[in-house]
C-alpha positions as a Python dict, from the first residue, in 0.01 Angstrom:
ca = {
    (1, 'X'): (0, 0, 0),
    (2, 'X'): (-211, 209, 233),
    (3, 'X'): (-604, 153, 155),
    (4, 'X'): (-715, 470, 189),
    (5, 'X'): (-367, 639, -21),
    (6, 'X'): (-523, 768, -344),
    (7, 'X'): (-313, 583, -695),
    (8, 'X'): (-164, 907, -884),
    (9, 'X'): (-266, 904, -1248),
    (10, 'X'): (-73, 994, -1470),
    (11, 'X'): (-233, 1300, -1713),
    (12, 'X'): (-307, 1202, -2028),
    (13, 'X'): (-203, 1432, -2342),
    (14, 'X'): (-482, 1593, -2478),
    (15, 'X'): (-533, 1484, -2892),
    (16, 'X'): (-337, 1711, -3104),
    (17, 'X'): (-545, 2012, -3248),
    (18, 'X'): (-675, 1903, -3572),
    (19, 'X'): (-520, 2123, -3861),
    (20, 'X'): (-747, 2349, -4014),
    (21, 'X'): (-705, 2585, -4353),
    (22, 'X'): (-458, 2493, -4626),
    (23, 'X'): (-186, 2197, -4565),
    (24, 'X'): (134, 2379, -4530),
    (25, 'X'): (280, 2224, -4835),
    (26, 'X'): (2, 2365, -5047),
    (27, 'X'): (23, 2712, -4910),
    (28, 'X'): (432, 2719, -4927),
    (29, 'X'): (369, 2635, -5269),
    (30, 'X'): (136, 2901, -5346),
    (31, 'X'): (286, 3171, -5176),
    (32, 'X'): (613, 3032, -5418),
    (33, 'X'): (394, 3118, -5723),
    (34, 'X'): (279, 3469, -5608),
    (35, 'X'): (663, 3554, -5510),
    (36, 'X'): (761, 3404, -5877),
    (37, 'X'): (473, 3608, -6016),
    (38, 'X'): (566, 3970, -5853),
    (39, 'X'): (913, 3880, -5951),
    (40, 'X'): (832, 3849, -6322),
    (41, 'X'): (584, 4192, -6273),
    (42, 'X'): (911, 4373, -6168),
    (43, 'X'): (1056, 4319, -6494),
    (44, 'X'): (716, 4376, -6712),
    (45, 'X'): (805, 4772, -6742),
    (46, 'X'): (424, 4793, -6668),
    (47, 'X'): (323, 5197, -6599),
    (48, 'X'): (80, 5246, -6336),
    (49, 'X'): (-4, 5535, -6062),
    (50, 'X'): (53, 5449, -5662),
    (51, 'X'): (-133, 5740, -5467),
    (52, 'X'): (-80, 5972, -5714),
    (53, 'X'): (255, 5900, -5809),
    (54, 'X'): (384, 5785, -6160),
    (55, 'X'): (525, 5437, -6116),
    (56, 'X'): (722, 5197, -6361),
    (57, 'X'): (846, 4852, -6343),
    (58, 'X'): (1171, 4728, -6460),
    (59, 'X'): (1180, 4669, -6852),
    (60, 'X'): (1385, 4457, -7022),
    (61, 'X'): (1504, 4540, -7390),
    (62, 'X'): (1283, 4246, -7587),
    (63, 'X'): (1510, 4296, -7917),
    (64, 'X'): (1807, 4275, -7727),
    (65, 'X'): (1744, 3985, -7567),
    (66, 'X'): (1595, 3767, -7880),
    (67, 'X'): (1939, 3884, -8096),
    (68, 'X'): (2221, 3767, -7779),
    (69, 'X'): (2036, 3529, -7548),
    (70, 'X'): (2180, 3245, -7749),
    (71, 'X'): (2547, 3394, -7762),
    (72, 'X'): (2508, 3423, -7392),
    (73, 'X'): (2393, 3111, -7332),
    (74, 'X'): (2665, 2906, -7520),
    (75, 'X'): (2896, 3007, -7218),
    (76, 'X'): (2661, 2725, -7008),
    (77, 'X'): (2852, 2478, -7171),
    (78, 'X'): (3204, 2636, -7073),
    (79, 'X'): (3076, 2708, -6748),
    (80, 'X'): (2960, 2317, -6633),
    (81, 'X'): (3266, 2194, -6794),
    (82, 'X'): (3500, 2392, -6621),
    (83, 'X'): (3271, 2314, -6249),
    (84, 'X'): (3312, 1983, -6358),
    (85, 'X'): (3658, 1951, -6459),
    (86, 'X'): (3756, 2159, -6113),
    (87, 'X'): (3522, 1967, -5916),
    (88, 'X'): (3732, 1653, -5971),
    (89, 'X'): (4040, 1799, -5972),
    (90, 'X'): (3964, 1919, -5657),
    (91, 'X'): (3842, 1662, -5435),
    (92, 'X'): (4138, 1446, -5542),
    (93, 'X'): (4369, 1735, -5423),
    (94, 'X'): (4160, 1753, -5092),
    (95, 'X'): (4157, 1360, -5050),
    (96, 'X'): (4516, 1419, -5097),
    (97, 'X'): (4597, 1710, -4859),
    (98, 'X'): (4356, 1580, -4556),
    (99, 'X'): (4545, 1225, -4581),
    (100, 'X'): (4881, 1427, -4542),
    (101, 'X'): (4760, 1641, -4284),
    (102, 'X'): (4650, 1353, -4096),
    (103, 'X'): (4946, 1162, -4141),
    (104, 'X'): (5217, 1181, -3871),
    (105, 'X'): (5519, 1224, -4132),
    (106, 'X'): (5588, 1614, -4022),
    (107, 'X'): (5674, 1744, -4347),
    (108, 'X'): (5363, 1628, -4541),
    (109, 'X'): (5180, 1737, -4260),
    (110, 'X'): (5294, 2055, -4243),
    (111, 'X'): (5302, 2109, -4603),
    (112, 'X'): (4929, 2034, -4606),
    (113, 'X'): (4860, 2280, -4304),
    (114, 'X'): (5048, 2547, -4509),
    (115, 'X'): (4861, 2506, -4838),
    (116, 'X'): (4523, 2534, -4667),
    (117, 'X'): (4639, 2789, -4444),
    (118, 'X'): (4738, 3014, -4796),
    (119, 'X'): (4452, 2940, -5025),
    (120, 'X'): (4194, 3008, -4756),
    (121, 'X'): (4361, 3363, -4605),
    (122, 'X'): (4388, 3491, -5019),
    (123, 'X'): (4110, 3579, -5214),
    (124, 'X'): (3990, 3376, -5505),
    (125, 'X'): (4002, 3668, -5713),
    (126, 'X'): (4341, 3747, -5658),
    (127, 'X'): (4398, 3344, -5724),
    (128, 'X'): (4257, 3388, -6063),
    (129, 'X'): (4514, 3707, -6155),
    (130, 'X'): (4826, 3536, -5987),
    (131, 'X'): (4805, 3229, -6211),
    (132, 'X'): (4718, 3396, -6512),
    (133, 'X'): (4875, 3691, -6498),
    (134, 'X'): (5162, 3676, -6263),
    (135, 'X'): (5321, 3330, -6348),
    (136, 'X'): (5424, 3445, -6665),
    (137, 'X'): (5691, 3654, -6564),
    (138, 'X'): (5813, 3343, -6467),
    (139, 'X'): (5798, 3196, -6740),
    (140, 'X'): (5461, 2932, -6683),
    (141, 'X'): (5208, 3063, -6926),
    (142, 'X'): (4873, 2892, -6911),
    (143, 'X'): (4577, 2947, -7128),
    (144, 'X'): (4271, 3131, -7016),
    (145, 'X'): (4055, 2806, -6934),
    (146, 'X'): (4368, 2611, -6761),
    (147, 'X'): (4458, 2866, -6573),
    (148, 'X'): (4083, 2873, -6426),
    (149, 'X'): (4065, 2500, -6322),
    (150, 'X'): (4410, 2586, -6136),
    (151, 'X'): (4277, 2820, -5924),
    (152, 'X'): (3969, 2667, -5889),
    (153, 'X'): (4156, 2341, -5793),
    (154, 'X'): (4357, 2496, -5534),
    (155, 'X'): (4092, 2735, -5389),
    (156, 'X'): (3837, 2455, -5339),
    (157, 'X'): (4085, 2179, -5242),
    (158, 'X'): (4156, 2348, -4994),
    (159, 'X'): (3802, 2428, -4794),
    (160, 'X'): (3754, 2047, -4950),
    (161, 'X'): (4030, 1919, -4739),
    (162, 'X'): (3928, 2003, -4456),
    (163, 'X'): (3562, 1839, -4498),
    (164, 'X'): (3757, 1524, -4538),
    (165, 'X'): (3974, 1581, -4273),
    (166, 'X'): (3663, 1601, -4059),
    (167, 'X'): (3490, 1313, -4222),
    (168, 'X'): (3795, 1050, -4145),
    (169, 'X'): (3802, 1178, -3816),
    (170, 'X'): (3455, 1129, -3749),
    (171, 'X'): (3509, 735, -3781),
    (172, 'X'): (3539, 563, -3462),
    (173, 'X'): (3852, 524, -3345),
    (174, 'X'): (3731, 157, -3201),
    (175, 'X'): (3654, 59, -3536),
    (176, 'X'): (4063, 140, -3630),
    (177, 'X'): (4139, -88, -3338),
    (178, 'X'): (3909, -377, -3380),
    (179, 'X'): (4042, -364, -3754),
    (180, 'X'): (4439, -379, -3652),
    (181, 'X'): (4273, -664, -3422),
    (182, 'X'): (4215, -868, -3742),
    (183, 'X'): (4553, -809, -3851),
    (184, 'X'): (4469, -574, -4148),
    (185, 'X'): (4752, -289, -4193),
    (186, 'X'): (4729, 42, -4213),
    (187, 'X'): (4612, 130, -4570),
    (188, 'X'): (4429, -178, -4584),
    (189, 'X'): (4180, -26, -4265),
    (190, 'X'): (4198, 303, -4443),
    (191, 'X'): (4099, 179, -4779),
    (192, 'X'): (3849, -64, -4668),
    (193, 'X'): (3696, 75, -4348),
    (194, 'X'): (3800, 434, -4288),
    (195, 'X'): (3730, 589, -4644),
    (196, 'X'): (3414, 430, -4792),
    (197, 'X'): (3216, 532, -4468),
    (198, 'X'): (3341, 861, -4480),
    (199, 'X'): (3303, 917, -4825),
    (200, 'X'): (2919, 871, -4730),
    (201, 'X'): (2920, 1138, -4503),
    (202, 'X'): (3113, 1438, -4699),
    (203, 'X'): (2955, 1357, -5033),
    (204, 'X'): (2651, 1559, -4957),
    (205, 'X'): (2930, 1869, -4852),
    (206, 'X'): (3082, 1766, -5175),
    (207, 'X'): (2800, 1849, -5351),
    (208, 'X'): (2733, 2198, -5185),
    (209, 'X'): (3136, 2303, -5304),
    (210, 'X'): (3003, 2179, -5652),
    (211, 'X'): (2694, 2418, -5635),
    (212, 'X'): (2904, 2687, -5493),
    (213, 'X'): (3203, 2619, -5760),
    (214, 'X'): (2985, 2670, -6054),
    (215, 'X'): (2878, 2995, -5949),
    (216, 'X'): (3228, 3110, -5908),
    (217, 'X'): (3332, 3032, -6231),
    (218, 'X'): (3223, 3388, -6332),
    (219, 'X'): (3518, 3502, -6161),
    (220, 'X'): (3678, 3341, -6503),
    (221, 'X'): (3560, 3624, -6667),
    (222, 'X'): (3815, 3818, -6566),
    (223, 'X'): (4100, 3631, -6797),
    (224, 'X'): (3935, 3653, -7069),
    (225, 'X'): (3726, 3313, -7054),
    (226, 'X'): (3454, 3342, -7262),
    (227, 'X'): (3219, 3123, -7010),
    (228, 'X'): (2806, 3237, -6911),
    (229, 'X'): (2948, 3554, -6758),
    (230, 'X'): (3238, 3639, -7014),
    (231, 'X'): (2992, 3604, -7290),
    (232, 'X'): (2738, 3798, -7073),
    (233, 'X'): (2982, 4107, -7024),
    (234, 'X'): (3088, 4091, -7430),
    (235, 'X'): (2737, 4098, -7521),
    (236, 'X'): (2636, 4337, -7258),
    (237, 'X'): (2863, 4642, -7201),
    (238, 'X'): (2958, 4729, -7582),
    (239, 'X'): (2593, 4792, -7672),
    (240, 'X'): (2479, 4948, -7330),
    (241, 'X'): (2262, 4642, -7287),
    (242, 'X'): (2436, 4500, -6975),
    (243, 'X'): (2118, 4526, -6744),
    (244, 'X'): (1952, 4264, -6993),
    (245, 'X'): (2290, 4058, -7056),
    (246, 'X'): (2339, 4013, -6673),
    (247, 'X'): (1982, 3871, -6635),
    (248, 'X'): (1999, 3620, -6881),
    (249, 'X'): (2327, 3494, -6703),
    (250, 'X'): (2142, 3510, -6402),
    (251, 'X'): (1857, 3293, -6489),
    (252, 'X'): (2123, 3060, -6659),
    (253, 'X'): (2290, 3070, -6272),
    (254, 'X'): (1976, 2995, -6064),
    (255, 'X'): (1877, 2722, -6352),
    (256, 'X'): (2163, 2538, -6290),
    (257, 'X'): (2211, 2554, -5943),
    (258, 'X'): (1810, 2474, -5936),
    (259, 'X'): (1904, 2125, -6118),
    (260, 'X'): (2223, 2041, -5881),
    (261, 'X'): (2022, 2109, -5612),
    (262, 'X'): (1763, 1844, -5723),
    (263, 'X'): (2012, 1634, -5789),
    (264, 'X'): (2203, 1703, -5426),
    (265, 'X'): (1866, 1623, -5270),
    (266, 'X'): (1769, 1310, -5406),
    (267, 'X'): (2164, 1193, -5331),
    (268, 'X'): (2124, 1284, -4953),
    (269, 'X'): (1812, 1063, -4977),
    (270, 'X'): (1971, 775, -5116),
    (271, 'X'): (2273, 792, -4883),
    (272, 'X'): (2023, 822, -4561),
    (273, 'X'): (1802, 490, -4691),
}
């Protein structure tokens, strides 16, 4: 090296700032409770004058809540049973379909593309109506709450299949090889290598179609179900009270989906240790 040639330096980083005010946790937090508290002002049906003008919050009918917030809220029950009940019914149609898709037999593979293909491009709604309305000219009559778990089966199996689908095929494909390298078959890589790794990785998806299933149980309603929302709409629209009925079922919603949530989270921890 040349004597007089100068040795670059590389710059150092200058110390992070030092944070200053409230810890971001803290102040998400608090800003949580003032949202939570202007929410609950909204529905105080407080009077009070803003420049002038007259202005009145939302008010809830007290009476009407104390005599039919507990005949709403024995629909929870219905609800989380029939999320439940779907929920399982469901992933073992999806494990089902994305296996068949997957396969290379052409007629359970195409079967499998044409079952997705028709519960994704029709409503859920109209789901609901075909099953319980429309089969029985057919002669298939199903009850109210049967006839719900169908549809929600083959609605959700669906979307469901194709998060498996994408889960299997996110397994190396070397780890299919170095398997059929040790002489195991087929379904004995599949069962033993393939599936419990991705089983890890679509449970937390899995979880989100739960979430999103028990919020679309209300669509029950509509067949006569008497689950949160069927009880919600008995209790509400007779006595002109349906503003009050439809909050309670709402709070009932966001509880739940408050507690799967919790639960969601702390499985996504444990699968990421």
């Amino acid at each position: 090296m040349n004597k007089d040639s100068i040795p670059l330096v590389q710059p150092t980083q200058p110390p992070p700032p030092l944070q200053k005010g409230i810890p971001f946790p803290v102040a998400r937090g608090l800003w949580l409770v003032l949202w939570l508290a202007l929410l609950a002002f909204a529905f105080s049906g407080v009077r009070f004058e803003l420049a002038g003008i007259p202005v009145r919050t939302l008010r809830l009918n007290g009476n009407f809540v104390r005599e039919w917030w507990w005949f709403i809220s024995q629909g929870v029950g219905i609800t989380f049973q029939l999320s439940l009940v779907s929920i399982l019914c469901a992933t073992t149609l999806a494990f089902l379909s994305a296996l068949a898709g997957l396969s290379q037999v052409a007629p359970l593979s195409s079967l499998s593309a044409l079952y997705v293909s028709l519960m994704r491009g029709t409503p859920l709604f109209l789901q609901f109506l075909f099953i319980y309305q429309a089969l029985p000219q057919l002669g298939l009559v199903l009850g109210s709450f049967a006839s719900a778990v169908l549809a929600l089966t083959l609605n959700y199996g669906a979307y469901m299949s194709e998060i498996f689908r994408a889960g299997i095929q996110a397994i190396h494909r070397g780890q299919t090889e170095a398997a059929y390298a040790l002489g195991l078959k087929p379904w004995q890589t599949m069962w033993r290598i393939i599936l419990p790794q991705a089983f890890r990785i679509v449970l937390p998806d899995i979880g989100n179609q739960f979430i999103a299933m028990q919020k679309d149980t209300a669509l029950a309603s509509a067949i006569a179900l008497q689950e949160l929302m069927g009880r919600a709409r008995q209790a509400g629209l007779p006595r002109q009270h349906f503003f009050e009925a439809l909050v309670v079922a709402a709070l009932w919603y966001w509880l739940l989906t408050l507690i799967l949530s919790f639960f969601q989270g702390r499985l996504e921890r444990y699968l990421t240790r």
